[in-house]
XYZ file of C-alpha atoms in Angstrom:
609
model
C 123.029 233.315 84.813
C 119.444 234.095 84.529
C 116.969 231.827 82.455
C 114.454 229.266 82.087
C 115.168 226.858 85.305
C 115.779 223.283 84.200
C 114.179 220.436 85.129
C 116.404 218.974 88.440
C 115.127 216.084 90.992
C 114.307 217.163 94.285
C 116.850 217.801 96.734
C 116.844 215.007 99.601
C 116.635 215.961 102.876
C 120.368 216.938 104.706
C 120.274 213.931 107.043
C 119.928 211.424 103.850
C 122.438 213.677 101.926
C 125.492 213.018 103.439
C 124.699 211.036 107.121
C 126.593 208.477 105.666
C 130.019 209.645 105.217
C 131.294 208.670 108.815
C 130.186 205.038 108.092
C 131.622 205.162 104.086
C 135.429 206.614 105.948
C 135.174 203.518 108.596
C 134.427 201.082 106.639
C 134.775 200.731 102.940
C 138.035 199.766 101.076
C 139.271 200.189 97.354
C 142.097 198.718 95.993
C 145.527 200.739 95.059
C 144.739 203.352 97.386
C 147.883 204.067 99.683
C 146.456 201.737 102.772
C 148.843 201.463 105.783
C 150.205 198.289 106.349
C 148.586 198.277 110.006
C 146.608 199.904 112.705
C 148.044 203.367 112.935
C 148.295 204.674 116.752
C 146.755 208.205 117.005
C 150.340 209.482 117.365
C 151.822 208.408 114.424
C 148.864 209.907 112.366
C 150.260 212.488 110.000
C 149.230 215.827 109.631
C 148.169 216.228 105.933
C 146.263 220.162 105.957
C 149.802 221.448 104.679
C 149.979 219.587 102.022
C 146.432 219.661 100.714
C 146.709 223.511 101.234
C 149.640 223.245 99.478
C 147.492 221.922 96.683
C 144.576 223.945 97.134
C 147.079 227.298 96.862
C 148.772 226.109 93.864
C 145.115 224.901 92.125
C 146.315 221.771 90.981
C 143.520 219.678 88.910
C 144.931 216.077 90.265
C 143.195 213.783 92.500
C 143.764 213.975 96.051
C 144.350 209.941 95.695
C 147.659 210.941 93.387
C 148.939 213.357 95.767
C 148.761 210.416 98.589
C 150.622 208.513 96.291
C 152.992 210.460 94.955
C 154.539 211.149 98.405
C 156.483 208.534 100.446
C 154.648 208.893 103.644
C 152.186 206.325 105.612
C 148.062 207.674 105.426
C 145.588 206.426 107.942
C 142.700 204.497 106.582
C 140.719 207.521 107.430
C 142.742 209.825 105.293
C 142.993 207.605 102.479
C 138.856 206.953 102.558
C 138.406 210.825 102.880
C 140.796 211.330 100.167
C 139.356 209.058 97.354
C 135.242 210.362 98.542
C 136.450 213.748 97.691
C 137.607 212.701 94.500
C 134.801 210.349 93.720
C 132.040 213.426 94.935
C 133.700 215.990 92.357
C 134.288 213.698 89.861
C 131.114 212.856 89.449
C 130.364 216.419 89.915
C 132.703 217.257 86.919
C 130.471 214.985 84.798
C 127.006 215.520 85.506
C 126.684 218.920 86.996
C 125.625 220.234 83.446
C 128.299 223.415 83.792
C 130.838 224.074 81.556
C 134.271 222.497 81.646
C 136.304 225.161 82.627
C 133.901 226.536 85.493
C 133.213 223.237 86.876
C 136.811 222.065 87.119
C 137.792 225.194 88.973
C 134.758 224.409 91.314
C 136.412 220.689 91.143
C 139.050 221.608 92.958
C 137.502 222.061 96.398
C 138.169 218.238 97.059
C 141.350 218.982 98.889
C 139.580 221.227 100.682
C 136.718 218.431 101.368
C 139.024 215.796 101.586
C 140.535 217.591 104.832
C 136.691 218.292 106.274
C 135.358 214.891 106.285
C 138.781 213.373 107.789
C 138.025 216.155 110.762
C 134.450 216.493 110.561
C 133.238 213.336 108.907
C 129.197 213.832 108.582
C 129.462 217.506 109.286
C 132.580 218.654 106.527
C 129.277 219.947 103.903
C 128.066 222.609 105.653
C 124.725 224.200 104.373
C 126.532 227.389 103.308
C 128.795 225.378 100.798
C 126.194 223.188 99.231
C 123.615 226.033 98.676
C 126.909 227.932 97.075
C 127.357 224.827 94.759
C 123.843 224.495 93.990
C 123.324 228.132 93.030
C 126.328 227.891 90.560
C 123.169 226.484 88.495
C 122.500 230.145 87.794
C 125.747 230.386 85.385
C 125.062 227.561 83.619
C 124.746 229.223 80.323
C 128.778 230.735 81.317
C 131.102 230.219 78.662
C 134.733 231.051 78.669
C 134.182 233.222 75.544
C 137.190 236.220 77.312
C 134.150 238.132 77.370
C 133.776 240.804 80.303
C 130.832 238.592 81.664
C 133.187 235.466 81.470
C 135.935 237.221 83.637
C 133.987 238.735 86.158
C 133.003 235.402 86.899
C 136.528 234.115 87.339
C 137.370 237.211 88.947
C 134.878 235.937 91.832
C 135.994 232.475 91.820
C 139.461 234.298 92.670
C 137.550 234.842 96.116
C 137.216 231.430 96.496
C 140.532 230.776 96.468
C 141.191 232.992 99.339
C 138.700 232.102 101.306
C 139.514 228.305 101.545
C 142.851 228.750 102.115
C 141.869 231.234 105.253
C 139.697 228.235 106.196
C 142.984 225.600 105.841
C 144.971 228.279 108.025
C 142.448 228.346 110.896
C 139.320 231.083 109.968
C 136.345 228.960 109.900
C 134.061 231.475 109.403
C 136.080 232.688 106.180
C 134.419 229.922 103.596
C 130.856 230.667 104.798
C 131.348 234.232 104.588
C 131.904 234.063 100.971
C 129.427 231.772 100.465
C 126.627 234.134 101.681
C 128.330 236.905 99.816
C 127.672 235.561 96.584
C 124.446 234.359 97.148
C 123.952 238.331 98.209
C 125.208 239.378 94.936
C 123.418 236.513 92.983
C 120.301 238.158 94.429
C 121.011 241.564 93.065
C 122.394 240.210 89.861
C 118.912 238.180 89.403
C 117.298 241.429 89.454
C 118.989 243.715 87.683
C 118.945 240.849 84.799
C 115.526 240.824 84.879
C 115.346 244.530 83.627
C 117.797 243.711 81.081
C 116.251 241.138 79.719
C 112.246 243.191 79.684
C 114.518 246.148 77.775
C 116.272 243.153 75.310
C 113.105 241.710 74.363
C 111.252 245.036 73.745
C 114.032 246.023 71.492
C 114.631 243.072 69.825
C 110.818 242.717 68.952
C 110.558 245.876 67.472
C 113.849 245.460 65.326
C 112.247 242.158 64.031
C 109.600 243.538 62.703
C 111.704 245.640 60.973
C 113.600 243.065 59.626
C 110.194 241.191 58.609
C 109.330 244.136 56.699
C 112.591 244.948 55.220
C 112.772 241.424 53.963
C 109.075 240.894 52.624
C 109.380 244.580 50.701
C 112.844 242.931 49.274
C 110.805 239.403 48.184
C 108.222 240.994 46.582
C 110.359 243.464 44.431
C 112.833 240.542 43.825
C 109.819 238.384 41.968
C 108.574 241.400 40.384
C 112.162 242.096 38.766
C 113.972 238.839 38.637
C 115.072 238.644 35.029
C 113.498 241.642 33.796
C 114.726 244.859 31.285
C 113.527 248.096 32.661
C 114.028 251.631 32.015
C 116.370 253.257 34.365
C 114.072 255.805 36.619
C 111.631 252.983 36.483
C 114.137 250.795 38.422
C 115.428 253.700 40.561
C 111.511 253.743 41.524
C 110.965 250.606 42.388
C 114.220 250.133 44.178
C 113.961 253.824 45.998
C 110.754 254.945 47.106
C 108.471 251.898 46.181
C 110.747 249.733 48.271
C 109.979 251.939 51.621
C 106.506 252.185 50.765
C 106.206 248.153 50.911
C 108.919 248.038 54.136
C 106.228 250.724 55.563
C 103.423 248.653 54.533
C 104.844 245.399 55.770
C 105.121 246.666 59.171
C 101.445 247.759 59.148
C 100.612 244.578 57.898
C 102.471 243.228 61.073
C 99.254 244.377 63.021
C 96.601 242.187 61.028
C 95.646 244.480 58.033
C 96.764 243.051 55.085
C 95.438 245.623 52.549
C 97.882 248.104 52.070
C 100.846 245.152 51.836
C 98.286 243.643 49.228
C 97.334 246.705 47.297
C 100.954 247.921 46.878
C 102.603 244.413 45.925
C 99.692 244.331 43.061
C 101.300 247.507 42.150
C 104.501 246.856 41.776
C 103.775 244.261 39.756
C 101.972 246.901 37.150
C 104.211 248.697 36.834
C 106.912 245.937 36.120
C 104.174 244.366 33.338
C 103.902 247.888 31.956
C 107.627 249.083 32.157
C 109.265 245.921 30.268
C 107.645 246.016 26.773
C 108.345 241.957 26.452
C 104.930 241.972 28.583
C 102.793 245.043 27.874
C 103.002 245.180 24.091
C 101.139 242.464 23.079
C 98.235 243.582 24.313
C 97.695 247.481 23.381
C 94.700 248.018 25.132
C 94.764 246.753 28.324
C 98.332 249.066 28.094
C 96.255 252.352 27.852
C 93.666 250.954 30.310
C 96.683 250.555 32.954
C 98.205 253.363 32.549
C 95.133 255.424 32.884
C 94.738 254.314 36.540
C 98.416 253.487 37.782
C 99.329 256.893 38.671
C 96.269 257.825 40.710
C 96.488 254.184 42.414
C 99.672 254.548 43.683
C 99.105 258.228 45.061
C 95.832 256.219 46.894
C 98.589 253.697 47.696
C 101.010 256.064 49.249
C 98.657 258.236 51.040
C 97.075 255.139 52.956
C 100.728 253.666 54.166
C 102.489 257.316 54.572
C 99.570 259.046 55.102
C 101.115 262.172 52.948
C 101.203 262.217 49.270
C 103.774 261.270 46.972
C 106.438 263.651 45.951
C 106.011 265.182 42.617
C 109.228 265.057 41.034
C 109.801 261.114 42.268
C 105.998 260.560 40.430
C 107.067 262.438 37.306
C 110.008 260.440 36.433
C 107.038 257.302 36.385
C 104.057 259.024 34.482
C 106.805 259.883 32.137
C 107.963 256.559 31.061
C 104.292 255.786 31.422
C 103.505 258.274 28.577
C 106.405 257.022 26.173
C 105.500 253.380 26.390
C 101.683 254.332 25.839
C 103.099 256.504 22.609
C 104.935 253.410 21.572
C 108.353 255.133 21.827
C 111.288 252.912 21.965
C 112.737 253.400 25.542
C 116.125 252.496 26.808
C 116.659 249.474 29.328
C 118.657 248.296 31.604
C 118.788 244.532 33.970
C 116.631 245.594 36.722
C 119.486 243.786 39.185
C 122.557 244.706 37.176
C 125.495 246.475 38.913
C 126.734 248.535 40.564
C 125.352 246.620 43.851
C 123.448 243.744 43.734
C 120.277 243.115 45.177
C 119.431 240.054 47.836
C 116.287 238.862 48.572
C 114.646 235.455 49.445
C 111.752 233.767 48.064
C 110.687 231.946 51.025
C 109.548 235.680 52.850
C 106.918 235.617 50.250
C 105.442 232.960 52.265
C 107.007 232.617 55.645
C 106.768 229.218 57.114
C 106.086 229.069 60.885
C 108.036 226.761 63.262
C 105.688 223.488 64.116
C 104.156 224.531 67.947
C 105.649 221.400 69.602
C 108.852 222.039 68.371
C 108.547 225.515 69.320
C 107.508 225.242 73.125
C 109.824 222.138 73.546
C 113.178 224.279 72.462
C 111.977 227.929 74.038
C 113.786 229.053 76.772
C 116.523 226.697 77.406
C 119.972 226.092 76.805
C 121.990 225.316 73.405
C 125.478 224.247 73.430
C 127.780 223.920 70.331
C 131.582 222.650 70.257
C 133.095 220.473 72.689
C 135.427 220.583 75.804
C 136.909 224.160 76.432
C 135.583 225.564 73.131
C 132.293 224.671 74.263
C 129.884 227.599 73.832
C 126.406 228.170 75.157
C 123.502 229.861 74.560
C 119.750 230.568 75.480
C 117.050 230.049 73.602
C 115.751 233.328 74.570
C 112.604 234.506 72.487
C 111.412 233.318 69.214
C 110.701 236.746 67.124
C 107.500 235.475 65.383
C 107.556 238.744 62.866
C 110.775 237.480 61.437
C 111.005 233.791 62.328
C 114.232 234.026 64.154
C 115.751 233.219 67.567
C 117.095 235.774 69.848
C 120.134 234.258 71.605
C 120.980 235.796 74.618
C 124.191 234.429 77.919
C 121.136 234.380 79.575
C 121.937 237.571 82.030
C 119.935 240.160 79.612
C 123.055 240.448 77.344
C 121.764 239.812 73.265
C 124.313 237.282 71.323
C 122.573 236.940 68.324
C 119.490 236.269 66.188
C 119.624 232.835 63.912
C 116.649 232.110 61.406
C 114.245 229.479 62.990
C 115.215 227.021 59.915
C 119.116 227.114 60.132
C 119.277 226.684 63.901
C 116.584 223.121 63.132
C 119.521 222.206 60.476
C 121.890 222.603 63.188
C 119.833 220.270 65.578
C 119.750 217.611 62.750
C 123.427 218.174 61.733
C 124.333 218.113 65.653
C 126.086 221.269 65.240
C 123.673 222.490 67.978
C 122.198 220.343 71.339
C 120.122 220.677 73.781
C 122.026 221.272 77.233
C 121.273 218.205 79.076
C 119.544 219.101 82.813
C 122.172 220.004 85.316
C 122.425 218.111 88.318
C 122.865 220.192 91.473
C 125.546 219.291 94.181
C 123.703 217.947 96.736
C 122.114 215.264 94.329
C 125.504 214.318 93.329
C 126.529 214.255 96.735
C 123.281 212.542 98.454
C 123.960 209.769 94.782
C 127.701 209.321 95.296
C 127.056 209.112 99.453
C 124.446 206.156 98.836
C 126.271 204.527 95.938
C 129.551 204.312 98.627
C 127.334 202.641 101.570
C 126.008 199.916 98.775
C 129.423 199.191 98.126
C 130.640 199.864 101.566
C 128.220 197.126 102.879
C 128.853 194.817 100.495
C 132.397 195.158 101.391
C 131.264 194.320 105.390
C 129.166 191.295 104.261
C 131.895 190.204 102.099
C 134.251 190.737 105.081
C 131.818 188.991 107.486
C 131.825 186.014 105.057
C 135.380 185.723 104.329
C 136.035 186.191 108.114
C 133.152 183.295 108.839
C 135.027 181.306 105.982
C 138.395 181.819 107.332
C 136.670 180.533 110.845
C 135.425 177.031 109.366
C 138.525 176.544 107.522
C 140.599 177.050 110.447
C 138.037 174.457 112.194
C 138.014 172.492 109.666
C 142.109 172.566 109.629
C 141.796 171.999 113.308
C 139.752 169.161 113.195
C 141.864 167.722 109.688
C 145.069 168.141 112.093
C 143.223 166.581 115.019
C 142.474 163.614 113.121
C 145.990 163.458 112.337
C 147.082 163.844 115.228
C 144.640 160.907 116.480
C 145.196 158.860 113.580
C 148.849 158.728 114.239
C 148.522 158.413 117.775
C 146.766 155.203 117.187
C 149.589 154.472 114.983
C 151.474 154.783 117.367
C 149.735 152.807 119.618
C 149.371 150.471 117.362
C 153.029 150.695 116.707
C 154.014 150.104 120.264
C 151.467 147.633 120.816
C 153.324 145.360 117.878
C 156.612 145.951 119.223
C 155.615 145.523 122.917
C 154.062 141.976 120.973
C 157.660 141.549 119.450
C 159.187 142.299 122.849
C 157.043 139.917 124.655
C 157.380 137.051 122.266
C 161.016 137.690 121.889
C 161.447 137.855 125.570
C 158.552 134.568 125.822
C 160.932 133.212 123.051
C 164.437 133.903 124.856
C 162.876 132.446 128.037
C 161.753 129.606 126.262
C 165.357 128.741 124.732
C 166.741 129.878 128.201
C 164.566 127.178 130.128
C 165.158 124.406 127.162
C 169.517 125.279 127.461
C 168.860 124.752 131.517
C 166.987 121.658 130.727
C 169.727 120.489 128.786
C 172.251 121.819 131.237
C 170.143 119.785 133.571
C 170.304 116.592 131.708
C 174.346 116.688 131.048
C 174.948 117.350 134.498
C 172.804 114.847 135.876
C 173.884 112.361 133.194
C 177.653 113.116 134.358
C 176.814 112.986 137.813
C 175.068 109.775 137.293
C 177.758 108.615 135.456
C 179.947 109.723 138.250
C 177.989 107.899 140.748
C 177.680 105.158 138.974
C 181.592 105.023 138.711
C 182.296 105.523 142.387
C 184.317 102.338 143.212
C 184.198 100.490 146.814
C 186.461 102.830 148.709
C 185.730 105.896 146.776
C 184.861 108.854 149.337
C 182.397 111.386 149.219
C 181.728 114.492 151.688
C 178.246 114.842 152.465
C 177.070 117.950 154.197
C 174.591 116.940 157.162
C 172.167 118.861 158.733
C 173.464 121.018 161.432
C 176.866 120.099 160.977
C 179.835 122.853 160.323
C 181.983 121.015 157.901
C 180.808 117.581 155.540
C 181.746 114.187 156.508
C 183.790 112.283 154.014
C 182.343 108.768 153.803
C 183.592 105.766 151.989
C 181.790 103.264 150.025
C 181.461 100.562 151.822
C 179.262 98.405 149.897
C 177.285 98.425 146.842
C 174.412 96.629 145.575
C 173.547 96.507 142.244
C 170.314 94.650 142.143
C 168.554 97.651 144.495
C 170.876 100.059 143.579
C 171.827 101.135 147.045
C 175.218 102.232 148.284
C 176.343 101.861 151.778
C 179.161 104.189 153.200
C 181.165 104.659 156.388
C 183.066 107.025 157.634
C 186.771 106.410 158.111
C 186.222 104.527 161.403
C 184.171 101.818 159.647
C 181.433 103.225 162.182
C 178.036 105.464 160.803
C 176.978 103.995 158.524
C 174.957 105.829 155.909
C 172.806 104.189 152.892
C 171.271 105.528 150.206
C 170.134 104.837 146.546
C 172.484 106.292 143.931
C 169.121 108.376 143.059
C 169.730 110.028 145.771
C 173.496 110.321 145.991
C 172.909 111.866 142.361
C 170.736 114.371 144.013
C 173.121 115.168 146.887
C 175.432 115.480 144.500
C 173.603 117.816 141.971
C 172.221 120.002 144.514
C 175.645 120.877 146.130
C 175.070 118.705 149.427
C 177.514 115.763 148.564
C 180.551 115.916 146.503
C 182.393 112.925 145.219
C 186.125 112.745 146.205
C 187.615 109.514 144.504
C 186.836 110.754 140.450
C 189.522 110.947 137.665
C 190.722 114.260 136.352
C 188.765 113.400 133.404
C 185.378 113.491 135.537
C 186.545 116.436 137.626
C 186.942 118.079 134.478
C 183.997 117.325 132.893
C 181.892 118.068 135.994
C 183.746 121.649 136.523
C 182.728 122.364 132.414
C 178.988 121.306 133.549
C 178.708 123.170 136.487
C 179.891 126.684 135.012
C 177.637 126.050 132.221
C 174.872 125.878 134.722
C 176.043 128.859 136.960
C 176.400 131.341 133.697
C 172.577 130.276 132.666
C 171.456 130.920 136.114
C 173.437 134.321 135.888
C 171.530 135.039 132.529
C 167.953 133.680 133.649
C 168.543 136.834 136.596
């Protein structure tokens, strides 16, 4: 609606307004929003224009967010981020945009029809169309859902809205525009046709202030002059009849700088009160006859300046008649000047009217007032302040009047905060070019935050890496270590078992040669022997022939007493231990023995291989 424009920020240029809504869908996260669990293939992307037109038709007031969530069905990331920047762009439109409740809710509701834009269009879903629409809605700021005819022709058009996007969610592009650049068509013609209204409204208004002015400054001066007073009757049918419209008349005179006739008439009044009530005139006798000498020709003076016609006769006589009796002395009757049947109102401050302070004034003229709160919120603008009467002409701002309120009682309202100041409304493409930058701040925060936790993951894993290769390493050299010892055990046990080994065959050694020495030693003259030769097939059996002690030598022969053979019984032992000789002639007892030795010293060469 028409009015004083408030004081708004500059719009920012379209590229800075929304160029970052692609990047904001891509890339930012928020927690408890329906996320799938994965990467969604292009496939198994679900088609959600039926169910936000669903929405849209049935003008629900929930978040698109909640209607994600309150179906069992698996959103793309891209859904899900257009979803909650709808809902974060009209929320924040619902609490700044300075309109009332109930308009700016409807208006609200468009985030379905956003939320399924950006996830198609993503930088390009705000056309210019739409945005100027929503910025021009600054017009009906003052719009109050009063049930008034202005407040339903309003919603009437908003009906068109609804149509229109749902044309646009079924496929007609062209529908949401159209409208757009209908209304601002009709916003045109309403601008000037308000314009009229409001050069009539003012006109009017002025002239029935000073009216008012002059009603209520006739009504302050006669209420001094009788407050408390006994009259006689015509005398107060007088005052409160004819004398009354000739101060009204003079008052509005007076409106135009000449105080003179307001003046002269007040003084009058006040005569004629001082010389109708005899509490004040009769004390003083003479200046009684002096008075009433001159009040009837001042007041036809009186009359004839404001009226500019003289007084009627029979209205005069009724006064020069009491005027007579009270300068005769007669005892008239009285009456309470304000007794009944109707009393009389009037206010003492119009005998002085106080002006506003100019500051206060200029800072409060021609904006917007709002009183109550939520959807009994009303508003109104601070139209004109009608000087003549001290009062402020209310108006909805398109021409149409809504009240006058004395300059005083609407400052007690400020101080009482029945009555504010409507704050400055924020257009849409402020909240959007606000909400857009707020989202990339916290979208690349989110990135950096991401590129740190994702560098952080990256030296823990190398740091795990290098932990486990450590490990790994550390035990290895255990191990090493490990099989170093044992392969240490192994060889000293083996060192050890060769050792014991190589002492039992030295033993072995020393019983057999002990019992082949003894054996030798034993051999009697005549005991035989086979000795294996040297090229010979089978061993010759040889008989001891003779020994001798003192060299230790033993001669034997064969059976013939013929080849001889000698040899110490070192070396007989030696034939004998290495297999090449064999005695023949021992008792079982030495054969025995000797057998025993000789497996003991097969079975430790069988172990030693």
């Amino acid at each position: 609606m028409a009015g004083a424009p408030e004081n708004t920020r500059p719009a920012p240029p379209q590229r800075e307004r929304h160029g970052g809504i692609e990047t904001i869908l891509s890339g930012i996260r928020v927690p408890d929003l329906p996320y799938p669990a994965g990467r969604l293939r292009d496939s198994d992307v679900r088609d959600w224009r039926p169910l936000l037109a669903s929405c849209w038709s049935e003008q629900r007031d929930e978040r698109v967010t909640h209607v994600l969530h309150s179906v069992d069905l698996e959103w793309s990331v891209r859904q899900v981020n257009a979803a909650y920047v709808a809902d974060r762009i009209m929320d924040v439109f619902l609490k700044t945009s300075g309109l009332h409740p109930e308009l700016v809710r409807r208006v609200a509701r468009l985030r379905f029809y956003l939320a399924w834009r950006m996830e198609q269009d993503g930088d390009e879903a705000f056309g210019t169309e739409l945005i100027e629409w929503l910025d021009g809605l600054r017009e009906w700021r003052g719009w109050s859902n009063s049930g008034g005819r202005s407040s339903r022709a309003l919603l009437e058009q908003l009906d068109g809205l609804v149509l229109a996007v749902s044309a646009a969610f079924e496929g007609e592009g062209k529908a949401l525009g159209s409208f757009c650049l209908a209304w601002q068509d009709d916003s045109g013609k309403r601008r000037q046709q308000i314009e009229r209204l409001c050069e009539r409204l003012l006109e009017t208004e002025r002239g029935a202030a000073s009216q008012r002015r002059a009603d209520r400054r006739a009504r302050a001066l006669i209420g001094r002059a009788l407050q408390g007073r006994r009259l006689p009757e015509p005398l107060v049918r007088f005052i409160l009849g004819p004398w009354q419209r000739l101060l009204k008349q003079a008052a509005v005179t007076t409106a135009g700088g000449d105080q003179d006739a307001l003046r002269r008439a007040g003084k009058l009044l006040e005569w004629l009160v001082w010389v109708g009530d005899p509490q004040l005139s009769e004390v003083d006798r003479n200046r009684l006859y002096h008075v009433g000498e001159q009040l009837g020709d001042r007041m036809l003076e009186v009359w004839h300046q404001v009226f500019d016609q003289p007084l009627a006769h029979d209205q005069l006589n009724e006064v020069e008649t009491i005027l007579v009796a009270r300068l005769r002395g007669d005892a008239l009757a009285l009456v309470d000047a304000f007794g009944p049947p109707e009393p009389f109102h009037w206010e003492p401050a119009w005998l002085a009217p106080a002006q506003p302070d100019p500051a206060a004034l200029a800072a409060a003229e021609g904006r917007w007032f709002v009183s109550g709160e939520g959807a009994r919120e009303e508003r109104r603008f601070f139209f004109a302040y009608l000087a003549d009467c001290a009062e402020i002409l209310w108006t909805n701002g398109a021409g149409v009047k809504l009240g006058v309120e004395p300059w005083q009682t609407f400052e007690d309202g400020q101080a009482q905060g029945r009555i504010r100041p409507l704050p400055p409304l924020t257009p849409f493409r402020q909240v959007l070019s606000d909400t857009t930058q707020i989202l990339l701040g916290v979208c690349d925060r989110q990135q950096r935050q991401r590129q740190r936790a994702a560098e952080q993951a990256r030296a823990r894993a190398e740091a795990l890496r290098r932990e486990r290769q450590a490990e790994e390493e550390r035990r290895r050299r255990e191990e090493d270590a490990r099989q170093a010892e044992l392969e240490r055990q192994r060889r000293e046990a083996e060192a050890q078992r060769l050792a014991d080994a190589r002492a039992e065959q030295e033993r072995l050694e020393r019983e057999r040669r002990l019992a082949v020495e003894r054996q030798v030693a034993a051999i009697k003259l005549g005991g035989w022997i086979a000795l294996q030769d040297e090229g010979m097939p089978e061993p010759r059996r040889l008989k001891l022939a003779v020994r001798i002690n003192a060299s230790r030598k033993l001669v034997f022969v064969d059976r013939m007493g013929l080849n001889r053979r000698e040899c110490l019984e070192a070396d007989l032992v030696h034939w004998v231990l290495s297999g090449q000789a064999r005695v023949l002639d021992s008792s079982a007892e030495f054969d025995d023995t000797l057998t025993r030795v000789v497996g003991r010293i097969r079975m430790g060469r069988n172990g030693d291989v």
